mmCIF file of C-alpha atoms in Angstrom:
data_model
loop_
_atom_site.group_PDB
_atom_site.id
_atom_site.type_symbol
_atom_site.label_atom_id
_atom_site.label_comp_id
_atom_site.label_asym_id
_atom_site.label_seq_id
_atom_site.Cartn_x
_atom_site.Cartn_y
_atom_site.Cartn_z
ATOM 1 C CA GLY A 1 -2.446 13.261 -11.943
ATOM 2 C CA GLN A 2 -5.089 10.502 -10.723
ATOM 3 C CA GLN A 3 -6.763 10.950 -7.529
ATOM 4 C CA LEU A 4 -8.930 8.371 -5.555
ATOM 5 C CA ASN A 5 -11.521 10.024 -3.064
ATOM 6 C CA GLN A 6 -11.966 7.681 -0.553
ATOM 7 C CA SER A 7 -14.946 8.264 2.006
ATOM 8 C CA PRO A 8 -15.584 8.453 4.633
ATOM 9 C CA GLN A 9 -12.220 9.358 6.300
ATOM 10 C CA SER A 10 -12.849 7.383 9.656
ATOM 11 C CA MET A 11 -16.104 5.473 11.155
ATOM 12 C CA PHE A 12 -16.777 4.811 14.921
ATOM 13 C CA ILE A 13 -19.400 1.776 14.861
ATOM 14 C CA GLN A 14 -20.975 -0.481 17.204
ATOM 15 C CA GLU A 15 -19.901 -4.159 17.205
ATOM 16 C CA GLY A 16 -22.700 -6.032 14.776
ATOM 17 C CA GLU A 17 -23.248 -2.956 12.714
ATOM 18 C CA ASP A 18 -22.505 -3.379 8.876
ATOM 19 C CA VAL A 19 -19.888 -0.936 7.162
ATOM 20 C CA SER A 20 -19.661 0.557 3.744
ATOM 21 C CA MET A 21 -16.897 2.647 2.425
ATOM 22 C CA ASN A 22 -16.544 3.741 -1.263
ATOM 23 C CA CYS A 23 -13.548 5.268 -3.576
ATOM 24 C CA THR A 24 -14.568 7.313 -6.521
ATOM 25 C CA SER A 25 -11.983 8.420 -9.468
ATOM 26 C CA SER A 26 -12.294 10.780 -12.419
ATOM 27 C CA SER A 27 -10.314 8.353 -14.390
ATOM 28 C CA ILE A 28 -11.043 4.995 -15.285
ATOM 29 C CA PHE A 29 -9.157 1.853 -13.465
ATOM 30 C CA ASN A 30 -8.809 -1.605 -14.867
ATOM 31 C CA THR A 31 -8.373 -3.224 -11.454
ATOM 32 C CA TRP A 32 -9.597 -1.995 -8.114
ATOM 33 C CA LEU A 33 -7.942 -3.607 -4.804
ATOM 34 C CA TRP A 34 -8.919 -3.280 -1.042
ATOM 35 C CA TYR A 35 -6.534 -3.409 1.325
ATOM 36 C CA LYS A 36 -6.472 -3.605 5.311
ATOM 37 C CA GLN A 37 -3.559 -2.184 7.501
ATOM 38 C CA GLU A 38 -3.292 -2.485 11.047
ATOM 39 C CA PRO A 39 -0.890 -0.698 13.441
ATOM 40 C CA GLY A 40 2.621 -1.649 12.649
ATOM 41 C CA GLU A 41 2.054 -3.938 9.751
ATOM 42 C CA GLY A 42 2.282 -3.651 6.135
ATOM 43 C CA PRO A 43 -1.499 -3.094 3.714
ATOM 44 C CA VAL A 44 -2.736 -6.654 3.495
ATOM 45 C CA LEU A 45 -5.083 -7.479 0.394
ATOM 46 C CA LEU A 46 -8.424 -8.076 1.200
ATOM 47 C CA ILE A 47 -10.027 -8.327 -2.275
ATOM 48 C CA ALA A 48 -8.950 -7.837 -6.031
ATOM 49 C CA LEU A 49 -11.669 -6.952 -8.791
ATOM 50 C CA TYR A 50 -10.792 -7.170 -12.266
ATOM 51 C CA LYS A 51 -13.738 -6.798 -14.246
ATOM 52 C CA ALA A 52 -16.608 -3.538 -14.357
ATOM 53 C CA GLY A 53 -19.454 -4.763 -12.536
ATOM 54 C CA GLU A 54 -17.610 -7.577 -10.708
ATOM 55 C CA LEU A 55 -19.179 -8.224 -7.362
ATOM 56 C CA THR A 56 -16.695 -10.524 -5.110
ATOM 57 C CA SER A 57 -17.026 -11.538 -1.498
ATOM 58 C CA ASN A 58 -14.289 -12.631 1.272
ATOM 59 C CA GLY A 59 -16.044 -13.692 4.430
ATOM 60 C CA ARG A 60 -18.213 -10.948 5.695
ATOM 61 C CA LEU A 61 -16.422 -8.499 3.127
ATOM 62 C CA THR A 62 -18.053 -7.696 -0.162
ATOM 63 C CA ALA A 63 -16.458 -5.442 -2.722
ATOM 64 C CA GLN A 64 -17.652 -3.987 -6.190
ATOM 65 C CA PHE A 65 -16.057 -2.977 -9.391
ATOM 66 C CA GLY A 66 -18.331 0.235 -10.381
ATOM 67 C CA ILE A 67 -19.667 -0.139 -13.743
ATOM 68 C CA THR A 68 -18.091 2.880 -14.719
ATOM 69 C CA ARG A 69 -14.776 1.758 -13.857
ATOM 70 C CA LYS A 70 -14.396 5.073 -11.928
ATOM 71 C CA ASP A 71 -15.616 3.616 -8.547
ATOM 72 C CA SER A 72 -15.560 0.785 -5.851
ATOM 73 C CA PHE A 73 -17.046 0.191 -2.742
ATOM 74 C CA LEU A 74 -16.297 -2.174 -0.003
ATOM 75 C CA ASN A 75 -18.808 -3.573 2.643
ATOM 76 C CA ILE A 76 -18.345 -5.174 6.073
ATOM 77 C CA SER A 77 -21.417 -7.124 7.734
ATOM 78 C CA ALA A 78 -21.758 -7.670 11.315
ATOM 79 C CA SER A 79 -18.341 -6.093 12.310
ATOM 80 C CA ILE A 80 -16.147 -7.227 15.002
ATOM 81 C CA PRO A 81 -13.532 -5.620 17.105
ATOM 82 C CA SER A 82 -10.649 -7.171 15.183
ATOM 83 C CA ASP A 83 -12.176 -5.454 12.104
ATOM 84 C CA VAL A 84 -10.556 -2.336 13.531
ATOM 85 C CA GLY A 85 -7.639 -0.840 11.289
ATOM 86 C CA ILE A 86 -7.275 1.472 8.206
ATOM 87 C CA TYR A 87 -8.920 0.138 4.756
ATOM 88 C CA PHE A 88 -7.360 1.523 1.538
ATOM 89 C CA CYS A 89 -8.648 1.242 -1.639
ATOM 90 C CA ALA A 90 -6.268 1.143 -4.806
ATOM 91 C CA GLY A 91 -6.765 1.661 -8.378
ATOM 92 C CA ARG A 92 -4.521 0.299 -11.442
ATOM 93 C CA ASN A 93 -4.589 1.871 -14.773
ATOM 94 C CA ALA A 94 -3.389 0.854 -18.085
ATOM 95 C CA GLY A 95 0.119 2.093 -17.215
ATOM 96 C CA ASN A 96 0.090 -0.003 -14.565
ATOM 97 C CA MET A 97 0.868 1.993 -11.421
ATOM 98 C CA LEU A 98 -1.387 1.689 -8.216
ATOM 99 C CA THR A 99 -3.286 4.811 -7.109
ATOM 100 C CA PHE A 100 -4.472 4.763 -3.283
ATOM 101 C CA GLY A 101 -7.320 6.178 -1.747
ATOM 102 C CA GLY A 102 -6.425 8.362 1.538
ATOM 103 C CA GLY A 103 -8.049 5.270 3.664
ATOM 104 C CA THR A 104 -10.703 4.675 6.221
ATOM 105 C CA ARG A 105 -9.910 4.550 9.789
ATOM 106 C CA LEU A 106 -12.491 2.083 11.255
ATOM 107 C CA MET A 107 -12.850 1.668 14.869
ATOM 108 C CA VAL A 108 -15.388 -0.793 16.264
ATOM 109 C CA LYS A 109 -16.869 -0.527 20.043
ATOM 110 C CA PRO A 110 -17.556 -3.773 21.731
ATOM 111 C CA SER B 1 0.152 -14.815 -3.283
ATOM 112 C CA ALA B 2 3.909 -13.727 -2.314
ATOM 113 C CA VAL B 3 5.409 -13.369 1.431
ATOM 114 C CA ILE B 4 7.539 -10.355 1.702
ATOM 115 C CA SER B 5 10.090 -9.563 4.604
ATOM 116 C CA GLN B 6 11.957 -6.630 5.182
ATOM 117 C CA LYS B 7 14.897 -5.774 7.492
ATOM 118 C CA PRO B 8 15.454 -3.926 9.437
ATOM 119 C CA SER B 9 11.705 -3.625 10.754
ATOM 120 C CA ARG B 10 12.586 -0.280 12.495
ATOM 121 C CA ASP B 11 15.548 1.730 13.055
ATOM 122 C CA ILE B 12 16.678 5.138 14.785
ATOM 123 C CA CYS B 13 19.216 7.129 12.940
ATOM 124 C CA GLN B 14 21.217 10.271 13.106
ATOM 125 C CA ARG B 15 20.672 12.932 10.643
ATOM 126 C CA GLY B 16 23.308 12.852 7.897
ATOM 127 C CA THR B 17 23.702 9.037 7.612
ATOM 128 C CA SER B 18 22.203 6.449 5.096
ATOM 129 C CA LEU B 19 20.317 3.534 5.918
ATOM 130 C CA THR B 20 19.601 0.453 3.629
ATOM 131 C CA ILE B 21 16.533 -1.471 3.782
ATOM 132 C CA GLN B 22 16.362 -4.965 2.073
ATOM 133 C CA CYS B 23 13.347 -6.621 0.812
ATOM 134 C CA GLN B 24 13.272 -10.453 0.176
ATOM 135 C CA VAL B 25 10.365 -12.297 -1.741
ATOM 136 C CA ASP B 26 9.468 -15.850 -1.420
ATOM 137 C CA SER B 27 9.079 -16.258 -5.266
ATOM 138 C CA GLN B 28 9.878 -14.615 -8.304
ATOM 139 C CA VAL B 29 7.895 -11.822 -9.064
ATOM 140 C CA THR B 30 7.708 -9.459 -12.389
ATOM 141 C CA MET B 31 7.624 -6.105 -10.638
ATOM 142 C CA MET B 32 8.717 -4.615 -6.948
ATOM 143 C CA PHE B 33 8.269 -1.297 -5.726
ATOM 144 C CA TRP B 34 9.292 0.990 -2.963
ATOM 145 C CA TYR B 35 6.572 3.229 -1.097
ATOM 146 C CA ARG B 36 6.461 5.725 1.670
ATOM 147 C CA GLN B 37 3.953 6.101 4.299
ATOM 148 C CA GLN B 38 3.771 9.009 6.648
ATOM 149 C CA PRO B 39 2.104 8.027 9.939
ATOM 150 C CA GLY B 40 -1.784 8.328 9.548
ATOM 151 C CA GLN B 41 -1.376 8.801 5.929
ATOM 152 C CA SER B 42 -1.847 6.904 2.762
ATOM 153 C CA LEU B 43 0.926 5.416 0.595
ATOM 154 C CA THR B 44 3.157 7.234 -2.164
ATOM 155 C CA LEU B 45 5.110 5.224 -4.717
ATOM 156 C CA ILE B 46 8.697 6.339 -4.586
ATOM 157 C CA ALA B 47 9.843 3.919 -7.446
ATOM 158 C CA THR B 48 9.799 0.916 -9.514
ATOM 159 C CA ALA B 49 12.665 -1.672 -8.736
ATOM 160 C CA ASN B 50 13.798 -2.865 -12.072
ATOM 161 C CA GLN B 51 16.027 -5.962 -12.434
ATOM 162 C CA GLY B 52 19.209 -5.347 -14.277
ATOM 163 C CA SER B 53 18.365 -1.445 -14.990
ATOM 164 C CA GLU B 54 18.087 1.729 -13.015
ATOM 165 C CA ALA B 55 14.948 2.232 -11.198
ATOM 166 C CA THR B 56 11.986 4.514 -12.259
ATOM 167 C CA TYR B 57 11.431 7.079 -9.965
ATOM 168 C CA GLU B 58 8.346 9.063 -9.223
ATOM 169 C CA SER B 59 8.178 12.730 -9.255
ATOM 170 C CA GLY B 60 9.577 14.337 -6.328
ATOM 171 C CA PHE B 61 12.082 11.293 -5.786
ATOM 172 C CA VAL B 62 15.512 11.048 -6.984
ATOM 173 C CA ILE B 63 18.163 8.456 -7.506
ATOM 174 C CA ASP B 64 21.035 10.313 -5.334
ATOM 175 C CA LYS B 65 18.714 10.598 -2.349
ATOM 176 C CA PHE B 66 17.173 6.843 -2.595
ATOM 177 C CA PRO B 67 19.304 4.416 -4.914
ATOM 178 C CA ILE B 68 17.838 1.082 -5.209
ATOM 179 C CA SER B 69 19.146 -1.981 -6.219
ATOM 180 C CA ARG B 70 17.229 -5.236 -7.814
ATOM 181 C CA PRO B 71 19.892 -7.713 -8.535
ATOM 182 C CA ASN B 72 17.291 -10.704 -9.298
ATOM 183 C CA LEU B 73 13.489 -11.390 -9.316
ATOM 184 C CA THR B 74 13.282 -11.907 -5.344
ATOM 185 C CA PHE B 75 15.240 -9.232 -3.841
ATOM 186 C CA SER B 76 15.658 -5.277 -3.867
ATOM 187 C CA THR B 77 17.095 -2.528 -1.512
ATOM 188 C CA LEU B 78 16.350 1.006 -0.911
ATOM 189 C CA THR B 79 19.055 3.266 0.565
ATOM 190 C CA VAL B 80 17.733 6.530 2.260
ATOM 191 C CA SER B 81 20.743 8.666 1.975
ATOM 192 C CA ASN B 82 22.043 11.681 3.915
ATOM 193 C CA MET B 83 18.837 11.375 6.277
ATOM 194 C CA SER B 84 17.141 14.063 7.805
ATOM 195 C CA PRO B 85 13.840 14.041 10.205
ATOM 196 C CA GLU B 86 11.615 14.926 7.220
ATOM 197 C CA ASP B 87 12.882 11.107 6.305
ATOM 198 C CA SER B 88 11.020 9.880 9.182
ATOM 199 C CA SER B 89 8.493 7.683 7.722
ATOM 200 C CA ILE B 90 7.681 3.937 6.889
ATOM 201 C CA TYR B 91 9.030 2.669 4.106
ATOM 202 C CA LEU B 92 7.183 -0.024 2.029
ATOM 203 C CA CYS B 93 8.499 -3.016 -0.221
ATOM 204 C CA SER B 94 5.970 -4.073 -2.890
ATOM 205 C CA ALA B 95 5.901 -6.875 -5.061
ATOM 206 C CA ARG B 96 3.324 -7.886 -7.938
ATOM 207 C CA SER B 97 2.780 -11.387 -9.147
ATOM 208 C CA GLU B 98 -0.908 -11.883 -9.994
ATOM 209 C CA THR B 99 -1.835 -9.040 -7.926
ATOM 210 C CA GLN B 100 0.173 -6.620 -5.655
ATOM 211 C CA TYR B 101 1.260 -7.430 -1.964
ATOM 212 C CA PHE B 102 3.292 -5.796 0.434
ATOM 213 C CA GLY B 103 5.907 -6.197 3.183
ATOM 214 C CA PRO B 104 5.701 -5.454 6.784
ATOM 215 C CA GLY B 105 7.198 -1.880 6.539
ATOM 216 C CA THR B 106 10.566 -0.378 8.068
ATOM 217 C CA ARG B 107 9.481 2.297 10.550
ATOM 218 C CA LEU B 108 12.421 4.855 10.307
ATOM 219 C CA LEU B 109 13.175 7.497 12.789
ATOM 220 C CA VAL B 110 15.609 9.988 12.081
ATOM 221 C CA LEU B 111 16.712 12.287 14.886
#
């Protein structure tokens, strides 16, 4: 089946630093979604990408849909303590099912 | 966007019993899903809840163990049947309108 490789698995950074994480796949996706999950909560949608090459921002977050349709990245600029959580990428294929990456656990040191 | 609520938010159950989790969406949605998430892990799709027909289960999940109902376009239930400690997990309801949203999850501990 399809697999999404998400990296890094975890990051421990200083407040104010920029963060970058990415997902790659051996298969093509039609949609890329990025979610954030905090302890005790469900995943919350951050950014949705629908076209190859699309670059979308949401505040300090920027995500891009790779031109090959097999990858996506998420950048967080000037991190703050409330950015702490687990970030998941998810890709949707023509069959309309979401496949999730393994998650990136972000820890921010004040 | 869609706002999704789940009940209960958490429960502790004895092995051999069953628990039904309810999912309510604040608007009509085309598709609803149930996922399982082990602590510290990613999300695994259990099934797609189809309105008016049987749910579509993913490999490794069967209707006898995880019966699902979807009587209308805003509501679904997932039952975890004959529970064992291996069923301890977070169960997440998800709904798709223009994109896909998740409920807060139900944290289940089976003793």
